[in-house]
Short mmCIF file of C-alpha atoms in Angstrom, two decimals:
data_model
loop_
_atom_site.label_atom_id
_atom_site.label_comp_id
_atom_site.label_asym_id
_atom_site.label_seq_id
_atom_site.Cartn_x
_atom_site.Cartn_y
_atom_site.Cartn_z
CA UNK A 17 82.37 153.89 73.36
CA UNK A 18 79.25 151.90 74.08
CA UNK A 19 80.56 149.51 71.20
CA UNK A 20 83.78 149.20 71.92
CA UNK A 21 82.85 147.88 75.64
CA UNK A 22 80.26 145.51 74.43
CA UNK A 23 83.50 144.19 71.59
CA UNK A 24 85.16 143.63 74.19
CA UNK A 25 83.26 141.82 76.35
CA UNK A 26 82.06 139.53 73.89
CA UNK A 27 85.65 138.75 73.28
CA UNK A 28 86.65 138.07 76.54
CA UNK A 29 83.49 135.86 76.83
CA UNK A 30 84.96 134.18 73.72
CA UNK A 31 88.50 133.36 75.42
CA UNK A 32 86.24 131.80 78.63
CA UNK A 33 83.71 130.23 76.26
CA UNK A 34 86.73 128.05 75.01
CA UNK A 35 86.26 125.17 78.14
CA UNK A 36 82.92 124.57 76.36
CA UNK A 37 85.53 122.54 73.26
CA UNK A 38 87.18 120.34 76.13
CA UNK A 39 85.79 117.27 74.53
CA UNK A 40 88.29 117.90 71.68
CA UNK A 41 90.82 116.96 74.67
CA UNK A 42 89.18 113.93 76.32
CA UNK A 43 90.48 111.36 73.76
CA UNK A 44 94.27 112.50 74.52
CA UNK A 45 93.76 112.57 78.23
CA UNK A 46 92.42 109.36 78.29
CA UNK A 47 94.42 107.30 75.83
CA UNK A 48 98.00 109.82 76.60
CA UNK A 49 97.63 109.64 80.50
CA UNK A 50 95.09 107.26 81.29
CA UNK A 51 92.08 109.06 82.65
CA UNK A 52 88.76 107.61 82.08
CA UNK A 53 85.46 109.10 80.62
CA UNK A 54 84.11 110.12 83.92
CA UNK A 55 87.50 112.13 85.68
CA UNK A 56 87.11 114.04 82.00
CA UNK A 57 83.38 114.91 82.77
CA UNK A 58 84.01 115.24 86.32
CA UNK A 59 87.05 118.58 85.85
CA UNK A 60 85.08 119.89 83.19
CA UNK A 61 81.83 119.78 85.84
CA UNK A 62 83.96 121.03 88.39
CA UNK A 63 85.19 123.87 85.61
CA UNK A 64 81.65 124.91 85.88
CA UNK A 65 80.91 124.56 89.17
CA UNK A 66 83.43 126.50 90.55
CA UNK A 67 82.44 128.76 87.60
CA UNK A 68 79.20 129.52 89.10
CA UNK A 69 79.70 129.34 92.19
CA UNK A 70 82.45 132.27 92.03
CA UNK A 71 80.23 134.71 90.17
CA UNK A 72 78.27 135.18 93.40
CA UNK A 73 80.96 137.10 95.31
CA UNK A 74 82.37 137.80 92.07
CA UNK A 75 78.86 139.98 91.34
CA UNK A 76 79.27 141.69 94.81
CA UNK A 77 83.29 142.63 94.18
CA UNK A 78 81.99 143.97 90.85
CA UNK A 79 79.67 146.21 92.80
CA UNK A 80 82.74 147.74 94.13
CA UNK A 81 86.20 147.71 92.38
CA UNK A 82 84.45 147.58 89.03
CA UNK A 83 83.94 145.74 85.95
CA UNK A 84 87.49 146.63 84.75
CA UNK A 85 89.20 145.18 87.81
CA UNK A 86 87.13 141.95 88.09
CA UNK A 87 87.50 141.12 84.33
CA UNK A 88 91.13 141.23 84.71
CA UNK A 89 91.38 139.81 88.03
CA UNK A 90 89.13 136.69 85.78
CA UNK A 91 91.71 136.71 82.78
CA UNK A 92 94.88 136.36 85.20
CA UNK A 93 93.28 133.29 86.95
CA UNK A 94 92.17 131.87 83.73
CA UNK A 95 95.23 131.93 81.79
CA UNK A 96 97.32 130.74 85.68
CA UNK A 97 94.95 127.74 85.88
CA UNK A 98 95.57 126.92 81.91
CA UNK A 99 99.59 127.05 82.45
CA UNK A 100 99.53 124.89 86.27
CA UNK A 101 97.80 122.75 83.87
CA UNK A 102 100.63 122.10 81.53
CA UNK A 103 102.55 121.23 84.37
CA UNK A 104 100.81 118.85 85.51
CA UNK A 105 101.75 115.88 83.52
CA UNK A 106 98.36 114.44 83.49
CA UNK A 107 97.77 113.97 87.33
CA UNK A 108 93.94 113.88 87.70
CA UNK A 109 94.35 115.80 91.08
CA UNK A 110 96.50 118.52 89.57
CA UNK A 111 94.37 118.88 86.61
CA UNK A 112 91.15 119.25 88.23
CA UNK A 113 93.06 121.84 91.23
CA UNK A 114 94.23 123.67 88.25
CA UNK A 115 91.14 123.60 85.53
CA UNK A 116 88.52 122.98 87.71
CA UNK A 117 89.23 125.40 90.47
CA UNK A 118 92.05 128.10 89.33
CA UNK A 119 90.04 128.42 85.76
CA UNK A 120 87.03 128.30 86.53
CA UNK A 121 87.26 130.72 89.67
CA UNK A 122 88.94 133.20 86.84
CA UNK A 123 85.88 132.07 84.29
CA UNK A 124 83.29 133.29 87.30
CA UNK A 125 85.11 136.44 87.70
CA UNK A 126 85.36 137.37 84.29
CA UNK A 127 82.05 135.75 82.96
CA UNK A 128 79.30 138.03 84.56
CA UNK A 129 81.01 141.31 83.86
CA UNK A 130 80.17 141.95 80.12
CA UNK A 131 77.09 140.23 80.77
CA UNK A 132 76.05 143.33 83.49
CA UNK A 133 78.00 146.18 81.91
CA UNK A 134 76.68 145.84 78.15
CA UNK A 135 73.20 145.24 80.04
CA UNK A 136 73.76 149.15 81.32
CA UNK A 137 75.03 150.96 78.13
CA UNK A 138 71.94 149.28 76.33
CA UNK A 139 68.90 149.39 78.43
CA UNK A 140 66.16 149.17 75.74
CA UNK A 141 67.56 145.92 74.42
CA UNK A 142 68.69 143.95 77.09
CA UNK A 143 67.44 140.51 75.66
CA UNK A 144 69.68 141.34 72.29
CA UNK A 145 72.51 142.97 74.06
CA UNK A 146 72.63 139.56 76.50
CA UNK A 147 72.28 137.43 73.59
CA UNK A 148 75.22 139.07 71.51
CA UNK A 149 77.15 139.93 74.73
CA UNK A 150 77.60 136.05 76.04
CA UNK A 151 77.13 134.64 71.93
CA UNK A 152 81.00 134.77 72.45
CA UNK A 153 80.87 132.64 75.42
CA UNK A 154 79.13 129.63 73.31
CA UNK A 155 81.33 130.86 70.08
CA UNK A 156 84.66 130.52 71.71
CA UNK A 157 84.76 126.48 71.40
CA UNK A 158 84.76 127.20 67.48
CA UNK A 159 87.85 129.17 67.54
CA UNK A 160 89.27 126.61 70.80
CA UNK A 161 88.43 123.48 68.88
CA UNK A 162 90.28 124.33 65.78
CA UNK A 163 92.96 125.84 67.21
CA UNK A 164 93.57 122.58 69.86
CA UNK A 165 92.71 120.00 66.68
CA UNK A 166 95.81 122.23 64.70
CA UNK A 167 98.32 121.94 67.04
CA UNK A 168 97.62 118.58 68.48
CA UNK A 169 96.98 116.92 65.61
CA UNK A 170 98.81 119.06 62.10
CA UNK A 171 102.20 120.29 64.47
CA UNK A 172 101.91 116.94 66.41
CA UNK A 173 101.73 119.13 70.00
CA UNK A 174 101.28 117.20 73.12
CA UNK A 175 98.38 118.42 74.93
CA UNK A 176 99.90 119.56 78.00
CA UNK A 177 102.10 121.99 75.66
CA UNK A 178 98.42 123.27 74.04
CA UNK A 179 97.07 124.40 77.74
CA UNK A 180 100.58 126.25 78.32
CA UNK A 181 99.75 127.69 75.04
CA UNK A 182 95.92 128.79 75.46
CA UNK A 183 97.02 129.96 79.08
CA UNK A 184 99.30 132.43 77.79
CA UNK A 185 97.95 133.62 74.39
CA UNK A 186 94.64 133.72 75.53
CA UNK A 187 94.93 135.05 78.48
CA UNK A 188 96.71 138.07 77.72
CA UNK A 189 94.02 138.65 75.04
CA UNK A 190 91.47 138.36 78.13
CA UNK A 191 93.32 141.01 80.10
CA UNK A 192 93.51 143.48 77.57
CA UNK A 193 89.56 143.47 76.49
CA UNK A 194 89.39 143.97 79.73
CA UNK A 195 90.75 146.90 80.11
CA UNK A 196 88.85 148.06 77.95
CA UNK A 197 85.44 147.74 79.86
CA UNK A 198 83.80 150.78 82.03
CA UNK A 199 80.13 151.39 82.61
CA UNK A 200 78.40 154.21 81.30
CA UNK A 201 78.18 157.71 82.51
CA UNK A 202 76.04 158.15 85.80
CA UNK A 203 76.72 154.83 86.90
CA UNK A 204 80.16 154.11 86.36
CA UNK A 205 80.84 153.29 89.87
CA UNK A 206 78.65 151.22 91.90
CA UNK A 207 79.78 152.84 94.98
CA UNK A 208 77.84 155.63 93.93
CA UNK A 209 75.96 157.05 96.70
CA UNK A 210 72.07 156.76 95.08
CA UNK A 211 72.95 153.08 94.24
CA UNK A 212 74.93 152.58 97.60
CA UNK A 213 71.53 151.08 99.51
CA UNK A 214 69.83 149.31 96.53
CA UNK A 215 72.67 146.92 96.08
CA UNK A 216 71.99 145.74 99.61
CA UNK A 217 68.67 145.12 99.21
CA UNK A 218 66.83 142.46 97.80
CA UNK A 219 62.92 142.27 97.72
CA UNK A 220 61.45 139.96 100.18
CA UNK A 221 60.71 136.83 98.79
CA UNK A 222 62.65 137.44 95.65
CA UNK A 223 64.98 133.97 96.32
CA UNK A 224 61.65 132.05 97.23
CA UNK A 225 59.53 133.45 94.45
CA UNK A 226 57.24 130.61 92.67
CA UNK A 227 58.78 132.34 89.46
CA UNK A 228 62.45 132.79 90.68
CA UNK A 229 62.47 129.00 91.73
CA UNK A 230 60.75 127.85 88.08
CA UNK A 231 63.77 130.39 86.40
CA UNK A 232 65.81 127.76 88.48
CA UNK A 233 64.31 124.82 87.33
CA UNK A 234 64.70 125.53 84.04
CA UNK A 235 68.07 126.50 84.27
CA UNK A 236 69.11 123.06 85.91
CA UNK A 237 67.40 121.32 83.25
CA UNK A 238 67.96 122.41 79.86
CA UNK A 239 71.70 123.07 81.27
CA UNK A 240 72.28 119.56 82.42
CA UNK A 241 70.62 118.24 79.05
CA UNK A 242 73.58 120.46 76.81
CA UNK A 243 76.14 120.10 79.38
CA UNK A 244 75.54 116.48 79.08
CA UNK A 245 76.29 116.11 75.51
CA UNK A 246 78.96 119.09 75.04
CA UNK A 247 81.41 117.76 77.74
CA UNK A 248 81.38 114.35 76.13
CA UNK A 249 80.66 115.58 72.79
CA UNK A 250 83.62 114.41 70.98
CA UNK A 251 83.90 111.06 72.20
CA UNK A 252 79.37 110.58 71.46
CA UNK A 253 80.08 111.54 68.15
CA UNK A 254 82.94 109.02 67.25
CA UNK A 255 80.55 106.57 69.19
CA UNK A 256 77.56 107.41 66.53
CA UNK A 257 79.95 106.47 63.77
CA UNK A 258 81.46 110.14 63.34
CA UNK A 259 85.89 109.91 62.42
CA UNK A 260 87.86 111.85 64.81
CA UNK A 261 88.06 115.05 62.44
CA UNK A 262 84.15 115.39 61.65
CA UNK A 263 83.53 114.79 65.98
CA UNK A 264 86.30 117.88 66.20
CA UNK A 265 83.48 119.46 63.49
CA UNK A 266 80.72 118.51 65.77
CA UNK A 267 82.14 120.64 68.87
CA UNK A 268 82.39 123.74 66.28
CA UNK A 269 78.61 122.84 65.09
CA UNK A 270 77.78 122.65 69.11
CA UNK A 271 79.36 125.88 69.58
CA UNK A 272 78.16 127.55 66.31
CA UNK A 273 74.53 126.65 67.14
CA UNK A 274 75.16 127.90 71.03
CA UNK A 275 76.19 131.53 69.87
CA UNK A 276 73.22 131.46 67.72
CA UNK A 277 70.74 130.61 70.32
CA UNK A 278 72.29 133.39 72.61
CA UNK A 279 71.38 136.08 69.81
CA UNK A 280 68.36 134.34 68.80
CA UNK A 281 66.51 133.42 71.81
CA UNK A 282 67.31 137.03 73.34
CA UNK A 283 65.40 138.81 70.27
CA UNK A 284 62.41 136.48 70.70
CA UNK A 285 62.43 137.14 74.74
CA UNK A 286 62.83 140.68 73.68
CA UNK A 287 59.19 140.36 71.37
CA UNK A 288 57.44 137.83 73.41
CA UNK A 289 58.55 137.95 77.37
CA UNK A 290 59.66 135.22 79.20
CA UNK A 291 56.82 132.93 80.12
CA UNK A 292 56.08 132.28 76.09
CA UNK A 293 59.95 132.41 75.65
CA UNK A 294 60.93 129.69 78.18
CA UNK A 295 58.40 127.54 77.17
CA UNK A 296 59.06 127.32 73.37
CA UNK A 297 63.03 127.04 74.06
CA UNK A 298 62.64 124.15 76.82
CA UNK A 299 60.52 122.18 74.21
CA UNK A 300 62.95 123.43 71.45
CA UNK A 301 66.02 121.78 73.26
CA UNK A 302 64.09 118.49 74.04
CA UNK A 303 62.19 117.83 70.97
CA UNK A 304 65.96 118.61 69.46
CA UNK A 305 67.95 116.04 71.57
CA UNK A 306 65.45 113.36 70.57
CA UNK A 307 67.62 113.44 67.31
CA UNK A 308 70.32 111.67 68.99
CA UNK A 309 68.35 108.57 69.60
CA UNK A 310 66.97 108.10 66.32
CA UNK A 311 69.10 105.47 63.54
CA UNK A 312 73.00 107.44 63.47
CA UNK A 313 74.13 109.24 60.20
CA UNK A 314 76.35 112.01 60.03
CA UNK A 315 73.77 114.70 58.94
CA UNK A 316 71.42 113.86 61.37
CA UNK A 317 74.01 113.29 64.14
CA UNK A 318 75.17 117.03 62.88
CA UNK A 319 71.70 118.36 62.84
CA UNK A 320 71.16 117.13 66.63
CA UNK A 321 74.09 118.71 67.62
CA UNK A 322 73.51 122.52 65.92
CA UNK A 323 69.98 122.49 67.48
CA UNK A 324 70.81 120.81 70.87
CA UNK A 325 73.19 123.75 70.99
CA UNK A 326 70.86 126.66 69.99
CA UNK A 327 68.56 125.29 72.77
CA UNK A 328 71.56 125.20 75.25
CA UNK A 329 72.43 128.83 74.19
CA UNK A 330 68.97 130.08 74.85
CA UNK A 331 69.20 128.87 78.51
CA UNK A 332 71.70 131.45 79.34
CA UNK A 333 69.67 134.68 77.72
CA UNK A 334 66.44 133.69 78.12
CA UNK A 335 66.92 133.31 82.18
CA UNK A 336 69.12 136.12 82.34
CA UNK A 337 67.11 138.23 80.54
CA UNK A 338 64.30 136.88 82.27
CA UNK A 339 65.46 137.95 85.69
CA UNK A 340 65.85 141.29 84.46
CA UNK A 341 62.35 141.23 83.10
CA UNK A 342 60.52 140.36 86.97
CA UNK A 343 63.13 141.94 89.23
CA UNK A 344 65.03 144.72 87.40
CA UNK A 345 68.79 145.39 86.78
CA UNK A 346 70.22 146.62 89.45
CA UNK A 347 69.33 143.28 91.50
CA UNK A 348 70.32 141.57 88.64
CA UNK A 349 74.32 141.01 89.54
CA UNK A 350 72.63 139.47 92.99
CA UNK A 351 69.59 137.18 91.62
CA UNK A 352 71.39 135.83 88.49
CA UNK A 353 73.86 134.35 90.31
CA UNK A 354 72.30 132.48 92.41
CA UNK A 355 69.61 131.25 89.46
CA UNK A 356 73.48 130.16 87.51
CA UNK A 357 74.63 128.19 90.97
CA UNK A 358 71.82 125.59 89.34
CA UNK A 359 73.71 125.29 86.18
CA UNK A 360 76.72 124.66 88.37
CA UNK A 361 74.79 121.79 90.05
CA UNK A 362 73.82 120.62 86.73
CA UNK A 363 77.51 120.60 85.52
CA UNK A 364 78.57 118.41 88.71
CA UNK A 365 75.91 115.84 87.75
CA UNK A 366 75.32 115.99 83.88
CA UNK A 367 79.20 115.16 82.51
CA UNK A 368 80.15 112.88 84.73
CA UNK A 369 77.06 111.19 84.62
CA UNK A 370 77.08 110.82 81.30
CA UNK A 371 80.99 109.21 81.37
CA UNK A 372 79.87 106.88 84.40
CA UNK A 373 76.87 105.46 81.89
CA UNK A 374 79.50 105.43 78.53
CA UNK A 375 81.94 103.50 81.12
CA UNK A 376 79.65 101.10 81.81
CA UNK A 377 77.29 100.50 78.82
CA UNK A 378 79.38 101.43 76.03
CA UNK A 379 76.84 103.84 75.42
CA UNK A 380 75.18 107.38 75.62
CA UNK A 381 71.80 106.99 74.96
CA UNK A 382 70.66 106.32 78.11
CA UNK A 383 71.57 109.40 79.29
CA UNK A 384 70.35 111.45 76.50
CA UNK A 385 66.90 109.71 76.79
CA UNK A 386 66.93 110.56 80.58
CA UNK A 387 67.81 114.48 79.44
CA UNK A 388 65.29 114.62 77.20
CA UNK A 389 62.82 113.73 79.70
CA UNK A 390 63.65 116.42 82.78
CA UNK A 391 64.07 118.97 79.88
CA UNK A 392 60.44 118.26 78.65
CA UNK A 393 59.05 118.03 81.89
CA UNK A 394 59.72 121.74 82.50
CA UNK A 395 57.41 122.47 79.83
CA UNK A 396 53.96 122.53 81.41
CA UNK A 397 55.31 123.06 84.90
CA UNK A 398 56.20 126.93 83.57
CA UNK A 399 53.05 127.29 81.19
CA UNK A 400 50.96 126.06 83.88
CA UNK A 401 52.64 128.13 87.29
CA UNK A 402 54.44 130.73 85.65
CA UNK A 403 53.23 134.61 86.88
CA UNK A 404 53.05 137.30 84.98
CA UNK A 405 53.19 139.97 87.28
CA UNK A 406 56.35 141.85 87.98
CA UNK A 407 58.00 141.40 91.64
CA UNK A 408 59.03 144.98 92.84
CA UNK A 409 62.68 145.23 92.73
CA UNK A 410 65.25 147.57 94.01
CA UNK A 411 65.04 150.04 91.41
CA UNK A 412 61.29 150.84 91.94
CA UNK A 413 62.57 150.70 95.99
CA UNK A 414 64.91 153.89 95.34
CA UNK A 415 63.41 155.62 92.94
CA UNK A 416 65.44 154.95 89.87
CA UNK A 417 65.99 152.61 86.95
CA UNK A 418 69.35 151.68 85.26
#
């Protein structure tokens, strides 16, 4: 059974990983209906915002109807936002109502329950089982990106037509993984009566923690660096000299190296803990987006893009994982949350920015270079104030663990 539920998470975090290939639409939008670069970084932003900011009362309905109800409730308001889309003819204002705030409210429902459930059915390998359970998440632009580039560009499809279709295909995918999703014996319902205080309670000082507010830091940072380059990454690439087809390569490369760091980082926070682990994948993501500055040639333009995404990927394991690691998992549907509102804040500011500076200089290396620098700044701030000690959390409060 235990397999079965973490399959199907990972491919419902596969259908909601697809907004991560919205570049592949940005050339359409803007040369079909006239948007410019920074309304196309501002609904995917907004996508992510929303995103984010929904999984905090989406973790507390969890706690009561249920991973199985708030999965589906997520796939029915994913696939709804996907098809008001279609109808929308373009209209910036419909298209961010619809994308922005139908999708990604369904995304934030649907998003954080694999992440908790396959987090109970494997509590020995938590960093791994993360890492594999959200891979799908960064893996679902591959499967997006060639399916958009197929019918928009092979059957000719406009691209109001390809949202009606992803709505409705994909979405009825979504809802049935999801109903295939229960926790495990003993804890199958968070109503329970021995877990019925301890999701109340959080541990003074948890939120205001020096290591809670450096697991934020570090979020915004290295999330704002890859959401800088993936929501615009189609349009950068054609910009560094890449044709239309290889940049619709690039977003699977992004994606590809984004699933990877998901499994990857999680086994090294699994071996070395999460001070060590943060550290080496903040410097891994900024030494790697350095790549974009240097002379452009495909491979290397490529090569920036697979490892920008493996350190993107990390972010979301190695945070996650690390909240688990100071304040247990059954807080963890309460603290993660909040540390993920930060890459919500990072989506608002890193796309659009990014369009605003293309707008106006043509260009996106001044944006990269200023990524590169918040993401390496991080470095010695959490080597230097990071704490090792463990903050006690709700589980050691009631006298269990998950």
């Amino acid at each position: 059974m235990k397999w079965a539920v973490l399959g199907a998470g990972c491919l419902i975090q596969m259908i909601l990983g697809g907004i991560y290939a919205w570049s592949e639409f940005v050339p359409l939008l803007k040369s079909g209906y006239g948007l410019t670069s920074s309304q196309c970084g501002l609904i995917f932003g907004a996508t992510i915002a929303v995103f984010t900011s929904v999984m905090i009362p989406a973790g507390r309905f969890m706690q009561r109807r249920g991973a199985r109800v708030t999965a589906a409730i997520g796939a029915l308001l994913f696939a709804a936002g996907y098809v008001m889309a279609s109808l929308s003819q373009g209209d910036f204002l419909l298209l961010l109502i619809s994308l922005s705030l139908v999708t990604g409210a369904g995304i934030g429902f649907g998003y954080i329950c694999p992440l908790t459930v396959a987090m109970q059915w494997f509590p020995d390998k938590k960093g791994l089982v993360t890492g594999v359970s959200v891979a799908g998440f960064g893996a679902g632009a591959i499967l997006l990106s060639a399916v958009a580039e197929h019918l928009l560009v092979t059957r000719g499809m406009d691209v109001m037509h390809v949202f009606r279709v992803i709505g409705l295909g994909c979405g009825l995918v979504a809802v049935c993984s999801a109903l295939l999703l229960r926790e495990p014996p003993g804890c199958s319902r968070p109503g329970m009566q021995r877990a019925s205080v301890c999701r109340t309670q959080v541990p003074t000082g948890a939120l205001t923690s020096r290591n809670f507010l450096l697991l934020c830091l570090g979020m915004f940072c290295g999330t704002f660096a890859g959401l800088l380059v993936v929501g615009n990454l189609k349009p950068m690439a054609m910009s560094l000299g890449l044709g239309s087809s290889t940049a619709t390569v690039a977003i699977s490369v992004f994606a590809l190296g984004n699933a990877m760091g998901r499994i990857g980082w999680g086994q090294v926070h699994d071996r070395f803990g999460s001070r060590l682990t943060m550290v080496l994948s903040q410097a891994f993501l900024g030494l790697s987006m350095l790549l974009f500055l240097l002379p452009p040639a495909p491979v290397l333009v490529l090569a920036a893009v697979l490892l920008t995404g493996i350190g993107f990927g990390g972010c979301f394991v190695v945070y996650a994982s690390a909240v688990v690691e100071m304040f247990g998992i059954s807080l963890f549907p309460r603290l993660y949350p909040v540390c993920f509102l930060w890459y919500g804040l990072a989506a608002l500011i890193g796309p659009p920015l990014g369009g605003i500076l293309a707008d106006a200089t043509g260009s996106y290396g001044i944006s990269i270079a200023m990524s590169v620098l918040l993401v390496l700044i991080t470095v010695p701030l959490t080597w230097i104030l990071f704490q090792r000690q463990k903050i006690q959390d709700d589980e050691e409060l009631c006298g269990f663990s998950a």
